[in-house]
mmCIF file of C-alpha atoms in Angstrom:
data_model
loop_
_atom_site.group_PDB
_atom_site.id
_atom_site.type_symbol
_atom_site.label_atom_id
_atom_site.label_comp_id
_atom_site.label_asym_id
_atom_site.label_seq_id
_atom_site.Cartn_x
_atom_site.Cartn_y
_atom_site.Cartn_z
ATOM 1 C CA MET A 1 15.332 1.773 1.223
ATOM 2 C CA THR A 2 18.547 2.232 -0.636
ATOM 3 C CA GLU A 3 19.245 5.601 -2.435
ATOM 4 C CA ALA A 4 17.092 6.418 -5.430
ATOM 5 C CA SER A 5 19.298 6.641 -8.364
ATOM 6 C CA THR A 6 16.691 7.673 -11.274
ATOM 7 C CA PRO A 7 14.113 10.502 -11.409
ATOM 8 C CA LEU A 8 11.351 7.666 -11.269
ATOM 9 C CA MET A 9 12.932 6.155 -8.170
ATOM 10 C CA ARG A 10 13.298 9.682 -6.580
ATOM 11 C CA GLN A 11 9.608 10.216 -7.381
ATOM 12 C CA TYR A 12 8.845 6.932 -5.736
ATOM 13 C CA SER A 13 10.678 7.530 -2.870
ATOM 14 C CA ALA A 14 9.104 11.090 -2.158
ATOM 15 C CA ILE A 15 5.583 9.518 -2.509
ATOM 16 C CA LYS A 16 6.494 6.569 -0.116
ATOM 17 C CA LYS A 17 7.872 8.984 2.576
ATOM 18 C CA GLU A 18 4.095 10.381 2.529
ATOM 19 C CA HIS A 19 2.746 7.102 2.954
ATOM 20 C CA PRO A 20 5.312 4.915 4.825
ATOM 21 C CA ALA A 21 2.588 2.596 6.743
ATOM 22 C CA ALA A 22 1.325 1.657 3.228
ATOM 23 C CA LEU A 23 1.929 -0.827 0.649
ATOM 24 C CA LEU A 24 2.503 1.706 -2.308
ATOM 25 C CA PHE A 25 0.933 0.551 -5.768
ATOM 26 C CA PHE A 26 2.699 2.949 -7.983
ATOM 27 C CA ARG A 27 1.202 3.274 -11.368
ATOM 28 C CA LEU A 28 3.614 2.871 -14.532
ATOM 29 C CA GLY A 29 1.738 2.564 -17.667
ATOM 30 C CA ASP A 30 -0.321 -0.631 -17.458
ATOM 31 C CA PHE A 31 1.053 -1.928 -14.298
ATOM 32 C CA TYR A 32 1.112 -1.020 -10.639
ATOM 33 C CA GLU A 33 4.351 -1.540 -9.401
ATOM 34 C CA MET A 34 5.886 -1.887 -5.663
ATOM 35 C CA PHE A 35 9.455 -1.507 -4.825
ATOM 36 C CA PHE A 36 11.758 -2.073 -2.142
ATOM 37 C CA GLU A 37 10.315 -3.720 1.177
ATOM 38 C CA ASP A 38 6.797 -3.204 -0.382
ATOM 39 C CA ALA A 39 7.580 -5.517 -3.190
ATOM 40 C CA VAL A 40 8.970 -8.305 -1.031
ATOM 41 C CA VAL A 41 5.950 -8.096 1.301
ATOM 42 C CA ALA A 42 3.438 -7.976 -1.651
ATOM 43 C CA ALA A 43 5.186 -10.747 -3.539
ATOM 44 C CA LYS A 44 4.902 -13.003 -0.626
ATOM 45 C CA GLU A 45 1.325 -12.217 0.175
ATOM 46 C CA LEU A 46 0.010 -12.062 -3.285
ATOM 47 C CA GLU A 47 2.185 -14.954 -4.147
ATOM 48 C CA ILE A 48 3.431 -13.088 -7.313
ATOM 49 C CA THR A 49 7.068 -13.036 -8.805
ATOM 50 C CA LEU A 50 9.582 -10.903 -7.093
ATOM 51 C CA THR A 51 12.116 -9.677 -9.385
ATOM 52 C CA SER A 52 14.513 -6.615 -9.346
ATOM 53 C CA ARG A 53 15.724 -3.679 -11.368
ATOM 54 C CA ASN A 54 19.018 -1.963 -11.532
ATOM 55 C CA LYS A 55 20.890 -5.119 -11.533
ATOM 56 C CA GLU A 56 23.347 -3.864 -13.945
ATOM 57 C CA LYS A 57 24.442 -1.098 -11.827
ATOM 58 C CA GLY A 58 25.092 -3.428 -8.994
ATOM 59 C CA ILE A 59 22.074 -2.399 -6.970
ATOM 60 C CA ALA A 60 19.211 -4.808 -7.010
ATOM 61 C CA ILE A 61 16.083 -2.994 -6.054
ATOM 62 C CA PRO A 62 13.391 -5.447 -5.385
ATOM 63 C CA MET A 63 10.199 -5.052 -7.448
ATOM 64 C CA CYS A 64 6.816 -6.902 -8.390
ATOM 65 C CA GLY A 65 3.849 -5.527 -10.266
ATOM 66 C CA VAL A 66 0.475 -6.308 -11.142
ATOM 67 C CA PRO A 67 -1.746 -5.375 -14.118
ATOM 68 C CA TYR A 68 -3.940 -2.451 -13.459
ATOM 69 C CA HIS A 69 -7.066 -3.889 -14.827
ATOM 70 C CA ALA A 70 -6.874 -6.780 -12.209
ATOM 71 C CA ALA A 71 -5.491 -4.587 -9.196
ATOM 72 C CA GLU A 72 -8.705 -4.564 -7.411
ATOM 73 C CA GLY A 73 -8.630 -8.296 -6.572
ATOM 74 C CA TYR A 74 -5.034 -7.934 -5.612
ATOM 75 C CA ILE A 75 -5.527 -4.822 -3.189
ATOM 76 C CA ALA A 76 -8.633 -6.707 -1.798
ATOM 77 C CA LYS A 77 -6.383 -9.732 -0.840
ATOM 78 C CA LEU A 78 -4.041 -7.243 0.928
ATOM 79 C CA VAL A 79 -6.677 -5.537 2.719
ATOM 80 C CA ARG A 80 -8.068 -8.753 3.985
ATOM 81 C CA ARG A 81 -4.622 -9.645 5.269
ATOM 82 C CA GLY A 82 -4.758 -6.622 7.249
ATOM 83 C CA TYR A 83 -2.437 -4.199 5.102
ATOM 84 C CA ARG A 84 -2.889 -0.546 4.240
ATOM 85 C CA VAL A 85 -2.780 0.219 0.435
ATOM 86 C CA ALA A 86 -2.002 3.623 -0.941
ATOM 87 C CA ILE A 87 -2.999 3.845 -4.766
ATOM 88 C CA CYS A 88 -0.611 6.229 -6.533
ATOM 89 C CA GLU A 89 -1.996 7.405 -10.085
ATOM 90 C CA GLN A 90 -0.508 8.922 -13.230
ATOM 91 C CA VAL A 91 -2.182 12.425 -12.992
ATOM 92 C CA GLU A 92 -1.371 13.738 -16.612
ATOM 93 C CA ASP A 93 -1.256 12.018 -19.892
ATOM 94 C CA PRO A 94 2.314 10.533 -20.399
ATOM 95 C CA ARG A 95 2.016 11.563 -23.929
ATOM 96 C CA LEU A 96 1.999 15.282 -22.973
ATOM 97 C CA ALA A 97 4.513 15.092 -20.313
ATOM 98 C CA LYS A 98 7.741 16.926 -21.256
ATOM 99 C CA THR A 99 9.485 15.087 -18.420
ATOM 100 C CA LEU A 100 8.557 12.616 -15.789
ATOM 101 C CA VAL A 101 5.004 11.909 -15.544
ATOM 102 C CA ARG A 102 3.127 13.600 -12.359
ATOM 103 C CA ARG A 103 1.917 10.823 -9.811
ATOM 104 C CA GLU A 104 -0.385 11.410 -6.829
ATOM 105 C CA VAL A 105 -1.731 8.998 -4.124
ATOM 106 C CA ARG A 106 -5.424 9.256 -5.285
ATOM 107 C CA ARG A 107 -6.835 6.684 -2.547
ATOM 108 C CA VAL A 108 -5.574 4.749 0.496
ATOM 109 C CA VAL A 109 -7.376 1.563 1.356
ATOM 110 C CA THR A 110 -7.372 0.186 4.833
ATOM 111 C CA PRO A 111 -9.270 -2.611 6.548
ATOM 112 C CA GLY A 112 -11.565 -0.079 8.095
ATOM 113 C CA THR A 113 -12.288 1.779 4.870
ATOM 114 C CA ALA A 114 -12.387 -1.086 2.281
ATOM 115 C CA ALA A 115 -15.549 -1.457 0.250
ATOM 116 C CA ASP A 116 -17.943 -4.410 0.997
ATOM 117 C CA SER A 117 -17.209 -6.401 -1.948
ATOM 118 C CA TRP A 118 -13.404 -6.429 -0.686
ATOM 119 C CA LEU A 119 -14.539 -7.815 2.947
ATOM 120 C CA GLY A 120 -14.757 -11.534 3.514
ATOM 121 C CA SER A 121 -18.172 -12.632 4.352
ATOM 122 C CA GLU A 122 -16.686 -15.663 5.930
ATOM 123 C CA GLU A 123 -15.288 -13.743 8.557
ATOM 124 C CA ASN A 124 -16.298 -11.071 10.976
ATOM 125 C CA ASN A 125 -15.776 -7.475 9.974
ATOM 126 C CA PHE A 126 -15.610 -4.725 12.524
ATOM 127 C CA LEU A 127 -15.532 -0.912 12.432
ATOM 128 C CA ALA A 128 -15.581 1.009 15.750
ATOM 129 C CA ALA A 129 -15.112 4.701 16.638
ATOM 130 C CA VAL A 130 -14.396 5.747 20.254
ATOM 131 C CA VAL A 131 -14.675 9.519 21.271
ATOM 132 C CA SER A 132 -13.660 10.745 24.674
ATOM 133 C CA PRO A 133 -13.583 14.249 26.089
ATOM 134 C CA CYS A 134 -10.848 12.908 28.310
ATOM 135 C CA ARG A 135 -7.708 14.684 27.562
ATOM 136 C CA VAL A 136 -5.461 12.149 29.555
ATOM 137 C CA CYS A 137 -6.886 9.148 27.700
ATOM 138 C CA SER A 138 -5.169 8.184 24.585
ATOM 139 C CA PRO A 139 -6.889 6.226 21.988
ATOM 140 C CA ARG A 140 -4.456 3.473 22.274
ATOM 141 C CA SER A 141 -6.006 2.712 25.613
ATOM 142 C CA PHE A 142 -8.960 1.411 23.917
ATOM 143 C CA ASN A 143 -7.181 -0.942 21.811
ATOM 144 C CA ARG A 144 -8.285 -4.459 22.770
ATOM 145 C CA ARG A 145 -8.112 -8.054 21.199
ATOM 146 C CA ILE A 146 -11.033 -9.990 20.601
ATOM 147 C CA PRO A 147 -10.271 -13.546 21.078
ATOM 148 C CA GLY A 148 -10.402 -15.236 17.588
ATOM 149 C CA ASP A 149 -10.428 -12.074 15.627
ATOM 150 C CA ARG A 150 -7.468 -9.683 14.676
ATOM 151 C CA VAL A 151 -7.468 -6.289 16.055
ATOM 152 C CA LEU A 152 -5.948 -3.659 13.556
ATOM 153 C CA TRP A 153 -4.923 -0.553 15.041
ATOM 154 C CA GLY A 154 -3.800 2.752 13.212
ATOM 155 C CA GLY A 155 -3.942 1.061 9.629
ATOM 156 C CA ARG A 156 -0.020 0.606 9.776
ATOM 157 C CA GLY A 157 -0.410 -2.431 7.601
ATOM 158 C CA GLU A 158 0.859 -4.584 10.600
ATOM 159 C CA LYS A 159 -1.131 -7.195 12.376
ATOM 160 C CA ASN A 160 -1.423 -6.184 16.107
ATOM 161 C CA SER A 161 -0.257 -8.923 18.434
ATOM 162 C CA ARG A 162 -1.878 -7.669 21.320
#
């Protein structure tokens, strides 16, 4: 990620640092915007237009966005493809804000926490938990690939290749 040059981009960067493994849906008015690498990934996966901001300053920041009223469908598509999505909302009325509108991540959606309506009925959807009193064992030692299915570990937004 390049250096954030505006207060808005600094706010975005600070929130993204709190959720580095998620695609950040950043609410700007009537849209959820994504920037930098999140925009590149989301544009490709969602088949939406990738554009950029700050071209006039010689620093093109990749960006894409979706209307807030249609966001659930886009989020569901990303979750079905194995990504984690952090949903960042405006937490104060923009008309009353004296400076930059405060924003916070209000929800993080992962393949393991997705609502039933987001999960595809045409494929298997598994959720498992392993608890071990063994202090030597790490949870990673229980990560296994099931033939024909994807195993997602840690909700990093990456498809596990093991």
